[in-house]
Short mmCIF file of C-alpha atoms in Angstrom, two decimals:
data_model
loop_
_atom_site.label_atom_id
_atom_site.label_comp_id
_atom_site.label_asym_id
_atom_site.label_seq_id
_atom_site.Cartn_x
_atom_site.Cartn_y
_atom_site.Cartn_z
CA MET I 1 71.61 149.24 132.46
CA ARG I 2 72.86 152.82 132.08
CA PRO I 3 69.97 155.31 130.39
CA PHE I 4 70.43 155.91 126.62
CA ARG I 5 71.45 159.46 126.15
CA ALA I 6 72.63 159.31 122.57
CA GLY I 7 70.79 160.99 119.69
CA ILE I 8 69.51 158.54 117.03
CA ALA I 9 71.69 160.03 114.26
CA THR I 10 74.73 159.43 116.57
CA ALA I 11 73.72 155.83 117.12
CA VAL I 12 72.98 154.95 113.50
CA ALA I 13 76.45 156.51 112.78
CA ALA I 14 78.33 154.39 115.24
CA CYS I 15 76.55 151.25 114.24
CA ALA I 16 77.57 152.14 110.65
CA ALA I 17 81.29 152.44 111.54
CA LEU I 18 81.26 149.39 113.52
CA GLY I 19 79.72 147.47 110.60
CA ALA I 20 82.20 148.85 108.15
CA ALA I 21 85.35 148.01 110.16
CA PRO I 22 86.54 144.40 109.44
CA SER I 23 88.46 142.41 111.94
CA ALA I 24 92.04 142.15 112.18
CA SER I 25 91.76 138.46 111.15
CA ALA I 26 89.54 138.85 108.32
CA ALA I 27 91.75 141.89 106.74
CA ALA I 28 94.88 139.61 107.03
CA PRO I 29 96.31 137.81 104.06
CA LEU I 30 95.32 134.27 103.73
CA PRO I 31 98.81 132.92 104.66
CA ALA I 32 98.63 134.80 107.94
CA ARG I 33 95.58 133.33 108.76
CA MET I 34 96.71 129.73 108.26
CA ALA I 35 97.72 127.21 111.03
CA ASP I 36 101.06 126.34 108.94
CA THR I 37 102.69 127.38 105.85
CA GLY I 38 105.75 124.96 105.72
CA GLY I 39 108.37 127.34 107.37
CA GLY I 40 109.47 129.19 104.03
CA ARG I 41 109.30 132.21 102.46
CA GLN I 42 107.10 131.12 99.64
CA LEU I 43 103.56 129.86 99.66
CA ILE I 44 101.09 128.46 96.88
CA THR I 45 97.28 128.34 97.93
CA ALA I 46 94.91 126.42 95.99
CA GLU I 47 91.54 127.07 97.52
CA ALA I 48 88.17 125.93 96.37
CA PRO I 49 84.58 126.89 97.93
CA ARG I 50 83.70 123.69 99.08
CA THR I 51 84.75 119.79 98.87
CA SER I 52 82.35 119.44 95.97
CA SER I 53 84.12 122.25 93.75
CA THR I 54 85.99 121.60 90.57
CA THR I 55 87.10 125.28 90.42
CA GLY I 56 88.71 127.81 92.80
CA THR I 57 91.64 130.23 92.87
CA VAL I 58 95.52 129.55 93.20
CA THR I 59 97.28 132.13 94.46
CA TRP I 60 101.28 132.43 95.06
CA TRP I 61 102.67 134.40 98.07
CA ASP I 62 106.13 135.76 99.25
CA ARG I 63 106.90 136.47 102.71
CA GLY I 64 108.71 139.55 103.28
CA ALA I 65 111.41 140.57 105.74
CA ASN I 66 109.08 141.75 108.31
CA GLY I 67 107.06 138.32 108.27
CA GLY I 68 104.13 139.48 106.51
CA TRP I 69 102.80 137.77 103.43
CA VAL I 70 102.25 139.63 100.03
CA LYS I 71 100.51 138.38 96.84
CA ALA I 72 102.80 137.81 94.26
CA GLY I 73 100.09 136.61 91.76
CA SER I 74 96.98 134.65 91.24
CA ALA I 75 94.71 132.58 88.53
CA PRO I 76 91.60 130.55 88.36
CA ALA I 77 92.07 126.92 89.30
CA ARG I 78 90.74 123.57 88.54
CA PHE I 79 90.52 120.49 91.04
CA GLY I 80 89.61 116.97 90.65
CA ALA I 81 86.23 116.03 88.98
CA LYS I 82 85.04 114.61 92.25
CA GLY I 83 86.28 117.60 94.36
CA LEU I 84 88.40 117.76 97.39
CA VAL I 85 89.03 115.15 100.27
CA ALA I 86 91.38 115.35 103.02
CA GLY I 87 94.82 114.01 102.01
CA SER I 88 94.92 111.30 105.02
CA LYS I 89 91.73 109.67 103.61
CA ARG I 90 92.15 109.86 100.05
CA ARG I 91 92.00 106.79 97.96
CA GLN I 92 93.76 106.17 94.49
CA SER I 93 91.41 106.63 91.21
CA THR I 94 88.73 108.40 93.08
CA ASN I 95 89.10 111.66 90.92
CA THR I 96 89.55 113.87 94.12
CA THR I 97 92.38 116.46 94.94
CA PRO I 98 94.24 115.93 98.29
CA ALA I 99 93.63 118.73 100.62
CA GLY I 100 96.56 119.47 102.99
CA LEU I 101 100.02 121.21 103.08
CA TYR I 102 102.89 119.68 100.83
CA ASP I 103 106.18 120.49 99.67
CA LEU I 104 107.36 120.80 96.16
CA PRO I 105 110.01 118.42 95.08
CA PHE I 106 110.69 119.06 91.58
CA ALA I 107 109.25 120.30 88.33
CA PHE I 108 109.07 118.96 84.87
CA GLY I 109 107.54 119.37 81.51
CA VAL I 110 107.16 118.31 78.03
CA LYS I 111 108.57 121.79 77.00
CA ALA I 112 111.73 123.46 78.21
CA ALA I 113 111.64 125.14 81.47
CA PRO I 114 110.94 128.95 81.05
CA GLU I 115 113.33 131.27 81.13
CA GLY I 116 114.23 131.90 84.77
CA THR I 117 113.38 128.68 86.28
CA THR I 118 115.66 127.91 89.26
CA THR I 119 113.77 124.71 90.84
CA THR I 120 115.17 121.15 89.73
CA TYR I 121 113.23 120.91 86.13
CA ARG I 122 113.21 117.28 84.41
CA ARG I 123 112.50 117.51 80.64
CA VAL I 124 109.75 114.70 79.55
CA HIS I 125 111.22 112.42 77.14
CA ARG I 126 109.39 109.23 75.24
CA ASP I 127 110.26 106.85 78.15
CA SER I 128 109.45 109.01 80.96
CA TRP I 129 106.49 107.66 83.13
CA TRP I 130 105.08 108.15 86.35
CA CYS I 131 104.44 104.90 88.16
CA GLN I 132 101.29 104.36 89.76
CA ASP I 133 100.82 100.86 90.12
CA ASN I 134 100.35 99.77 93.54
CA ALA I 135 102.27 96.70 93.02
CA SER I 136 105.46 98.25 91.99
CA ARG I 137 108.29 99.57 94.22
CA SER I 138 108.33 102.61 92.00
CA TYR I 139 105.05 103.72 93.28
CA ASN I 140 104.53 107.31 92.89
CA ARG I 141 107.77 108.03 91.14
CA TRP I 142 109.24 109.56 88.03
CA THR I 143 110.71 106.38 86.04
CA GLU I 144 112.97 106.40 83.19
CA PRO I 145 112.34 103.96 81.58
CA ARG I 146 109.46 102.10 83.17
CA PRO I 147 110.65 99.25 85.22
CA ARG I 148 109.24 95.77 84.56
CA ASP I 149 107.24 95.47 87.99
CA CYS I 150 105.19 98.72 87.11
CA ARG I 151 102.51 98.11 84.30
CA ALA I 152 101.87 100.66 81.62
CA ALA I 153 98.01 100.30 82.29
CA GLU I 154 98.56 101.66 86.08
CA SER I 155 100.71 104.35 84.73
CA GLU I 156 101.04 107.78 83.26
CA HIS I 157 103.13 108.11 79.98
CA LEU I 158 104.00 111.54 80.56
CA ALA I 159 104.84 112.47 76.82
CA ASP I 160 100.93 111.58 76.19
CA TYR I 161 99.93 114.72 78.00
CA ALA I 162 101.78 117.31 76.21
CA THR I 163 99.14 120.10 77.18
CA GLN I 164 98.68 119.37 80.78
CA TYR I 165 102.24 118.55 81.31
CA ALA I 166 103.90 121.35 79.11
CA HIS I 167 105.07 122.47 82.61
CA ALA I 168 104.17 121.14 86.11
CA LEU I 169 105.31 120.91 89.76
CA VAL I 170 105.31 117.90 91.70
CA VAL I 171 103.09 117.86 94.80
CA GLY I 172 104.61 116.20 97.83
CA PHE I 173 101.39 114.38 98.47
CA ASN I 174 102.02 110.58 99.21
CA TYR I 175 105.54 111.36 97.91
CA HIS I 176 108.16 110.78 100.62
CA ARG I 177 106.68 107.84 102.11
CA PRO I 178 104.43 106.72 99.59
CA VAL I 179 101.29 104.60 101.24
CA HIS I 180 100.22 102.35 98.52
CA GLY I 181 96.60 102.88 97.51
CA ARG I 182 96.31 106.44 98.54
CA GLY I 183 97.29 108.06 95.31
CA ALA I 184 99.96 108.91 93.24
CA GLY I 185 100.94 111.45 90.47
CA ILE I 186 99.20 114.66 92.10
CA PHE I 187 100.83 117.92 90.44
CA LEU I 188 100.11 121.53 89.97
CA HIS I 189 100.02 121.55 85.97
CA VAL I 190 98.60 123.22 83.00
CA ASN I 191 94.74 123.29 82.28
CA GLY I 192 93.28 120.56 80.06
CA ARG I 193 89.49 120.26 78.81
CA GLY I 194 87.97 120.50 82.18
CA ALA I 195 88.33 119.14 85.61
CA THR I 196 91.40 117.01 86.66
CA ALA I 197 91.74 113.64 87.87
CA GLY I 198 92.95 114.83 91.42
CA CYS I 199 95.72 117.54 90.32
CA VAL I 200 95.38 121.32 90.54
CA SER I 201 95.35 123.07 87.32
CA VAL I 202 95.95 126.54 86.19
CA PRO I 203 96.23 128.52 82.61
CA LYS I 204 99.41 127.93 80.64
CA ASP I 205 100.53 131.55 81.36
CA ALA I 206 100.14 131.16 85.15
CA MET I 207 101.89 127.98 85.22
CA ARG I 208 104.70 129.43 83.59
CA ARG I 209 104.74 132.53 85.71
CA ILE I 210 104.84 130.25 88.94
CA LEU I 211 107.66 128.24 87.68
CA THR I 212 109.65 131.41 87.04
CA TRP I 213 108.53 132.65 90.68
CA VAL I 214 109.21 129.85 92.80
CA ARG I 215 112.77 129.32 94.56
CA PRO I 216 113.95 126.26 96.03
CA GLU I 217 116.04 128.14 98.67
CA GLN I 218 112.86 129.67 100.04
CA SER I 219 111.37 126.48 100.76
CA PRO I 220 108.24 126.75 98.73
CA HIS I 221 104.96 124.80 99.79
CA ILE I 222 101.59 124.37 98.54
CA ALA I 223 98.32 124.64 100.61
CA ILE I 224 95.28 123.00 99.06
CA GLY I 225 91.84 123.17 100.61
CA THR I 226 88.50 124.74 101.18
CA ALA I 227 86.94 128.02 102.03
CA GLY I 228 85.95 126.27 105.61
CA GLY I 229 84.81 123.05 107.19
CA ALA I 230 87.06 120.13 108.00
CA THR I 231 89.23 120.68 104.73
CA GLY I 232 89.26 124.62 105.50
CA ILE I 233 92.79 125.69 104.06
CA THR I 234 93.41 127.70 107.23
CA ARG I 235 93.61 124.63 109.08
CA TYR I 236 96.75 123.85 107.70
#
């Protein structure tokens, strides 16, 4: 070991400087620290502190021409009443929000699309349903009207949720190749009175801002996860 020659004041100053300087990874925006962002130029992150959390933060990001990510907005978020679970392990009717990286197939709403919305937007009518019947061929699909093999008791009549589904984005969890029993009807939607049944929700003004921000040609995705651990959002 080399002999210590610096004065105490110099050493203290050096330690303070080291302690104050954040690492490059810590200073980087959240999408830059993720394993995958979906390959597009827009990303929504929905992050909860831990798997048992029912609240957290939704942030939406744009990727610039130089490849860097810039925050476009953020809002407080709500998650499932039973917290979060890895999407691959989720089961239906567990009130858990599926962690993972998903696309955003289309938007819908009881109310008309906010001015400036460019993504596909379906207006909810009295015969609009989201089929969640595991025995149905229309499992995890918008149906209009409800098909015979999809029981009303096992589905959501979308018009009954005028507050939550005033505006919503479909989250591509278990959507493209549905596994029956894993879960159906996972959306990013407007806040209700409390935690969700497995969706992610935000205040109504934030939901409207997200809809006017999202651009299908930018291949937008949503990443749902926790601050760390097996469902850490940076793992996606």
